[in-house]
């Protein structure tokens, strides 16, 4: 199944399903909780039409401060209300000094951070009564790292029991920015734990830096990395992320079609939105 | 907690840099790349505030707007985990720090209040609409109103003027009622006279129009047949515009 992020900019068209018709949609609970009026009506229409996965923004699992219990309570309630099948988040932090920053900051690759994050993932999973699927984020500088990124990720997965959200574009961006081999990096990950894939576009802002913008079409080398990667994975849902600089919708449908063709080429069987080995 | 004091400190230093630009004792980072994080965090704040306050952004001097957003981003610890609610904290911060005086924009608080109310009403959770009947006695019966509303009092007419000189020339007592249309979810606003603002406030408190009229002399308002009939005409007009729902059954 190949889905797309549910954006307000083309919500009506998604619901109409004529110019664009993904297999599922994804949205951030934070953008839709405690909402009424026009947008709530559209949200209900979208949820009636499509299966929904949720991708959170404000959990801040890597934050040095305690988890926000009120936030967790609202997210849990929201996921239950809309019968969300999969909830994913980011291996990063967005809150520190009791201040939200609304962006994904890189966590130091350190063993104490592994233990800290793993324990918090377990707390969230226990409270939510569902597995978390954690995304490997793009980052532009390491921060006081004491271990490799792949070891850091693998240890979190091992200690927490979470699943992985493999954002193939992020891996491409990170490999370019930090000068490592994307394929080798992916090979070092616990690929049997991948439960979800994201794909997106990016922007090269300087000769040695790419920013993960979600504002451009996916480029061919990222498609190639995706195709090479999914051959090593069980079938999982794949999402096209497009958050800014929206093209005509048939162009987005073209990207969905291309992703789906690659999936169909290598994954002979269909799959549920949530894989069974959680 | 498993996190070491050192790692905690590193994370604090990194996030503080993103908010304030002040480089603390932070090693093991590429400093040129850190600047991108600071820019991205600020852009998120700036975009959200420009979207929430389009009139303020378009009409206040750019330098002052930039100064406000930068100060807010670096000095205020945002509490909302929902980005769309962050602009309320900006408005509150502006009031608490007397930005209207500091930046010599006397109408700033009114403008931010008006724009936030519009955004909040558009997004806010649905409120239950009580049962009502369409016909009734306007003077004697309890009138039921659209529950999704904000009644605001301004010193400056920020709801209808954007020109600084014209806004300042018309300092006075202005009343604006904003409400959300039930079917479309669009937010409408109407300017009210002081009397009608008082009437709406009392109607929302469940007072009947006849009791409101009886109180009018205490406000130095002379009650005449014309005042009563024009108030009823106003309410009838508001019923066609879905601010007045009807009457308590």
Short mmCIF file of C-alpha atoms in Angstrom, two decimals, chain A:
data_model
loop_
_atom_site.label_atom_id
_atom_site.label_comp_id
_atom_site.label_asym_id
_atom_site.label_seq_id
_atom_site.Cartn_x
_atom_site.Cartn_y
_atom_site.Cartn_z
CA UNK A 1 0.00 0.00 0.00
CA UNK A 2 1.26 3.45 -0.93
CA UNK A 3 -0.17 6.48 0.84
CA UNK A 4 0.29 10.21 1.09
CA UNK A 5 0.34 12.80 3.85
CA UNK A 6 -3.08 14.36 4.39
CA UNK A 7 -2.50 18.06 3.84
CA UNK A 8 -5.07 20.82 4.17
CA UNK A 9 -3.82 22.28 0.91
CA UNK A 10 -5.34 19.39 -1.04
CA UNK A 11 -7.69 17.81 1.47
CA UNK A 12 -10.80 18.32 -0.67
CA UNK A 13 -9.16 16.72 -3.69
CA UNK A 14 -7.99 13.77 -1.64
CA UNK A 15 -11.49 13.20 -0.36
CA UNK A 16 -12.90 13.50 -3.88
CA UNK A 17 -10.35 10.91 -4.98
CA UNK A 18 -10.36 11.91 -8.64
CA UNK A 19 -7.04 13.61 -9.21
CA UNK A 20 -5.26 11.67 -6.51
CA UNK A 21 -6.19 8.39 -4.90
CA UNK A 22 -3.69 6.93 -2.44
CA UNK A 23 -4.20 3.61 -0.68
CA UNK A 24 -4.09 5.32 2.69
CA UNK A 25 -3.41 8.69 4.27
CA UNK A 26 -1.24 9.82 7.15
CA UNK A 27 -1.49 12.85 9.39
CA UNK A 28 -0.02 14.23 12.59
CA UNK A 29 -2.36 13.97 15.59
CA UNK A 30 -1.05 17.32 16.81
CA UNK A 31 -2.44 19.03 13.71
CA UNK A 32 -5.93 17.60 14.15
CA UNK A 33 -6.55 17.14 17.87
CA UNK A 34 -8.96 19.58 19.53
CA UNK A 35 -10.14 20.80 16.15
CA UNK A 36 -13.73 21.48 15.14
CA UNK A 37 -15.65 23.29 12.45
CA UNK A 38 -14.71 22.99 8.80
CA UNK A 39 -11.55 20.98 9.33
CA UNK A 40 -13.17 18.41 11.57
CA UNK A 41 -15.82 17.78 8.94
CA UNK A 42 -13.12 17.23 6.35
CA UNK A 43 -11.17 15.00 8.70
CA UNK A 44 -14.22 12.80 9.20
CA UNK A 45 -14.76 12.56 5.46
CA UNK A 46 -11.13 11.62 4.92
CA UNK A 47 -11.18 8.98 7.64
CA UNK A 48 -14.34 7.49 6.17
CA UNK A 49 -12.71 7.23 2.77
CA UNK A 50 -9.18 6.08 3.60
CA UNK A 51 -7.33 3.92 6.10
CA UNK A 52 -5.30 6.24 8.32
CA UNK A 53 -1.86 6.08 9.89
CA UNK A 54 -0.64 8.73 12.29
CA UNK A 55 2.81 10.28 12.43
CA UNK A 56 3.42 12.36 15.54
CA UNK A 57 5.46 15.52 15.94
CA UNK A 58 5.51 16.54 19.59
CA UNK A 59 6.24 13.40 21.60
CA UNK A 60 9.89 14.48 21.87
CA UNK A 61 11.03 11.02 22.84
CA UNK A 62 14.66 12.16 23.08
CA UNK A 63 13.90 15.08 25.37
CA UNK A 64 15.85 15.18 28.62
CA UNK A 65 12.64 16.11 30.43
CA UNK A 66 9.74 13.91 31.53
CA UNK A 67 7.15 12.78 29.02
CA UNK A 68 4.09 15.01 28.80
CA UNK A 69 1.39 12.80 30.30
CA UNK A 70 -1.47 15.07 29.31
CA UNK A 71 -0.27 15.05 25.72
CA UNK A 72 -0.04 11.26 25.76
CA UNK A 73 -3.56 10.99 27.11
CA UNK A 74 -4.93 13.15 24.30
CA UNK A 75 -2.99 11.29 21.62
CA UNK A 76 -4.19 7.95 22.91
CA UNK A 77 -7.77 9.16 22.93
CA UNK A 78 -7.40 10.57 19.41
CA UNK A 79 -5.90 7.36 18.04
CA UNK A 80 -8.71 5.35 19.56
CA UNK A 81 -11.42 7.74 18.36
CA UNK A 82 -10.25 7.51 14.77
CA UNK A 83 -9.20 3.85 14.96
CA UNK A 84 -5.69 4.65 13.84
CA UNK A 85 -3.83 1.49 12.91
CA UNK A 86 -0.26 2.69 13.25
CA UNK A 87 1.35 5.47 15.28
CA UNK A 88 4.87 6.55 14.42
CA UNK A 89 7.19 9.19 15.84
CA UNK A 90 10.76 10.44 15.55
CA UNK A 91 14.03 9.52 17.23
CA UNK A 92 14.77 13.13 18.09
CA UNK A 93 13.69 15.80 20.52
CA UNK A 94 11.62 18.91 20.01
CA UNK A 95 11.19 20.12 23.58
CA UNK A 96 13.84 21.18 26.06
CA UNK A 97 13.96 23.62 29.00
CA UNK A 98 10.18 23.18 29.06
CA UNK A 99 9.94 24.86 25.66
CA UNK A 100 8.52 23.40 22.47
CA UNK A 101 10.56 24.20 19.38
CA UNK A 102 8.35 22.45 16.81
CA UNK A 103 11.35 21.01 15.00
CA UNK A 104 13.28 17.75 15.22
CA UNK A 105 16.63 18.19 16.93
CA UNK A 106 19.31 15.51 16.82
CA UNK A 107 19.94 13.43 19.92
CA UNK A 108 23.57 12.70 20.86
CA UNK A 109 24.54 9.21 19.70
CA UNK A 110 25.44 7.95 23.17
CA UNK A 111 24.62 4.86 25.17
CA UNK A 112 22.97 6.79 28.00
CA UNK A 113 20.70 8.41 25.43
CA UNK A 114 19.90 4.95 24.06
CA UNK A 115 18.81 3.77 27.50
CA UNK A 116 16.88 6.98 28.13
CA UNK A 117 15.02 6.84 24.84
CA UNK A 118 14.39 3.10 25.03
CA UNK A 119 12.83 3.37 28.45
CA UNK A 120 10.60 6.21 27.29
CA UNK A 121 9.52 4.30 24.18
CA UNK A 122 8.56 1.41 26.43
CA UNK A 123 6.60 3.76 28.69
CA UNK A 124 4.70 5.13 25.72
CA UNK A 125 4.07 1.69 24.26
CA UNK A 126 2.78 0.43 27.60
CA UNK A 127 0.50 3.41 28.01
CA UNK A 128 -0.75 3.43 24.44
CA UNK A 129 -1.14 -0.34 24.34
CA UNK A 130 0.36 -0.34 20.88
CA UNK A 131 3.84 -0.47 19.37
CA UNK A 132 5.67 2.68 18.40
CA UNK A 133 7.27 2.89 14.98
CA UNK A 134 10.25 5.21 15.32
CA UNK A 135 11.71 7.20 12.44
CA UNK A 136 15.39 7.66 11.78
CA UNK A 137 15.49 11.42 11.27
CA UNK A 138 17.61 13.49 8.96
CA UNK A 139 20.27 15.49 10.81
CA UNK A 140 22.78 18.06 9.73
CA UNK A 141 25.41 17.76 12.40
CA UNK A 142 26.23 15.02 14.87
CA UNK A 143 26.03 16.25 18.45
CA UNK A 144 28.74 15.05 20.83
CA UNK A 145 28.48 11.54 19.42
CA UNK A 146 30.18 8.61 21.17
CA UNK A 147 28.89 5.81 18.98
CA UNK A 148 27.91 5.28 15.37
CA UNK A 149 24.46 6.25 14.18
CA UNK A 150 23.63 2.71 13.08
CA UNK A 151 24.65 1.29 16.47
CA UNK A 152 22.61 3.99 18.17
CA UNK A 153 19.49 3.13 16.17
CA UNK A 154 19.95 -0.63 16.43
CA UNK A 155 20.40 -0.47 20.19
CA UNK A 156 17.24 1.60 20.62
CA UNK A 157 15.28 -0.92 18.59
CA UNK A 158 16.78 -3.80 20.54
CA UNK A 159 16.28 -2.31 23.99
CA UNK A 160 12.84 -0.78 23.43
CA UNK A 161 11.25 -3.39 21.20
CA UNK A 162 9.94 -0.66 18.90
CA UNK A 163 9.65 -0.91 15.15
CA UNK A 164 11.53 1.24 12.67
CA UNK A 165 10.20 3.82 10.29
CA UNK A 166 12.72 3.82 7.50
CA UNK A 167 12.65 7.18 5.77
CA UNK A 168 14.72 6.36 2.73
CA UNK A 169 15.14 10.00 1.80
CA UNK A 170 16.48 10.73 5.29
CA UNK A 171 19.06 7.99 4.88
CA UNK A 172 20.07 9.41 1.52
CA UNK A 173 20.30 12.93 2.98
CA UNK A 174 22.29 11.77 6.01
CA UNK A 175 24.64 9.69 3.88
CA UNK A 176 25.36 12.67 1.68
CA UNK A 177 25.72 15.16 4.51
CA UNK A 178 27.93 12.91 6.64
CA UNK A 179 29.71 11.18 3.80
CA UNK A 180 28.84 7.58 4.35
CA UNK A 181 27.38 4.89 2.13
CA UNK A 182 23.59 4.79 2.37
CA UNK A 183 23.33 1.15 1.33
CA UNK A 184 25.89 0.06 3.87
CA UNK A 185 24.09 2.04 6.56
CA UNK A 186 20.79 0.41 5.73
CA UNK A 187 22.41 -3.03 5.74
CA UNK A 188 23.52 -2.43 9.33
CA UNK A 189 19.98 -1.74 10.53
CA UNK A 190 17.63 -4.36 12.01
CA UNK A 191 15.63 -4.56 8.80
CA UNK A 192 13.28 -7.20 10.16
CA UNK A 193 11.95 -4.46 12.44
CA UNK A 194 11.03 -2.03 9.67
CA UNK A 195 7.29 -1.45 9.85
CA UNK A 196 6.83 1.61 7.70
CA UNK A 197 8.67 3.52 4.98
CA UNK A 198 8.66 7.22 4.16
CA UNK A 199 9.77 8.75 0.88
CA UNK A 200 10.21 12.43 0.11
CA UNK A 201 12.09 15.07 -1.80
CA UNK A 202 14.90 17.28 -0.56
CA UNK A 203 16.92 20.35 -1.50
CA UNK A 204 20.67 20.73 -1.91
CA UNK A 205 21.41 24.09 -0.31
CA UNK A 206 25.21 24.08 -0.50
CA UNK A 207 27.62 21.80 -2.34
CA UNK A 208 28.01 19.69 0.78
CA UNK A 209 24.62 19.98 2.46
CA UNK A 210 21.16 18.66 1.66
CA UNK A 211 18.12 19.76 3.67
CA UNK A 212 15.19 17.40 4.06
CA UNK A 213 12.51 19.83 2.89
CA UNK A 214 9.60 17.63 1.73
CA UNK A 215 9.12 20.39 -0.82
CA UNK A 216 10.33 18.73 -4.00
CA UNK A 217 9.76 15.57 -5.99
CA UNK A 218 11.66 12.43 -5.06
CA UNK A 219 14.85 12.21 -7.10
CA UNK A 220 15.98 9.13 -9.01
CA UNK A 221 18.85 8.15 -6.67
CA UNK A 222 16.35 8.01 -3.78
CA UNK A 223 14.04 5.83 -5.86
CA UNK A 224 17.04 3.60 -6.56
CA UNK A 225 17.89 3.39 -2.87
CA UNK A 226 14.25 2.61 -2.13
CA UNK A 227 14.15 -0.17 -4.72
CA UNK A 228 17.33 -1.71 -3.40
CA UNK A 229 16.08 -1.49 0.15
CA UNK A 230 12.62 -2.96 -0.19
CA UNK A 231 14.06 -6.11 -1.69
CA UNK A 232 15.42 -6.81 1.78
CA UNK A 233 12.18 -6.07 3.59
CA UNK A 234 8.86 -7.70 4.17
CA UNK A 235 6.00 -5.70 2.65
CA UNK A 236 5.19 -2.61 4.69
CA UNK A 237 3.18 0.56 3.97
CA UNK A 238 5.02 3.25 2.02
CA UNK A 239 4.22 6.95 2.36
CA UNK A 240 4.94 9.86 0.07
CA UNK A 241 5.59 12.98 2.17
CA UNK A 242 4.94 16.32 0.52
CA UNK A 243 4.53 19.24 2.90
CA UNK A 244 5.38 22.34 0.88
CA UNK A 245 5.58 23.66 -2.68
CA UNK A 246 2.73 21.51 -3.89
CA UNK A 247 2.69 20.58 -7.57
CA UNK A 248 -0.38 19.72 -9.63
CA UNK A 249 -1.97 16.67 -8.06
CA UNK A 250 -1.46 14.39 -11.09
CA UNK A 251 2.26 14.89 -10.48
CA UNK A 252 1.88 13.60 -6.93
CA UNK A 253 -0.24 10.72 -8.24
CA UNK A 254 2.61 9.99 -10.65
CA UNK A 255 4.99 9.67 -7.72
CA UNK A 256 2.53 7.38 -5.95
CA UNK A 257 2.25 5.28 -9.10
CA UNK A 258 6.00 4.99 -9.43
CA UNK A 259 6.38 3.92 -5.80
CA UNK A 260 3.60 1.42 -6.20
CA UNK A 261 5.13 -0.04 -9.35
CA UNK A 262 8.40 -0.60 -7.52
CA UNK A 263 6.58 -2.22 -4.61
CA UNK A 264 4.60 -4.47 -6.92
CA UNK A 265 7.77 -5.49 -8.70
CA UNK A 266 9.43 -6.76 -5.54
CA UNK A 267 6.61 -7.53 -3.16
CA UNK A 268 4.43 -10.19 -4.67
CA UNK A 269 1.97 -10.37 -1.78
CA UNK A 270 -0.26 -7.72 -0.35
CA UNK A 271 0.22 -6.61 3.18
CA UNK A 272 -1.79 -5.16 5.96
CA UNK A 273 -1.08 -1.64 7.17
CA UNK A 274 0.30 -3.05 10.39
CA UNK A 275 2.71 -5.93 10.13
CA UNK A 276 2.31 -8.92 12.38
CA UNK A 277 5.65 -9.31 14.11
CA UNK A 278 5.41 -6.39 16.52
#
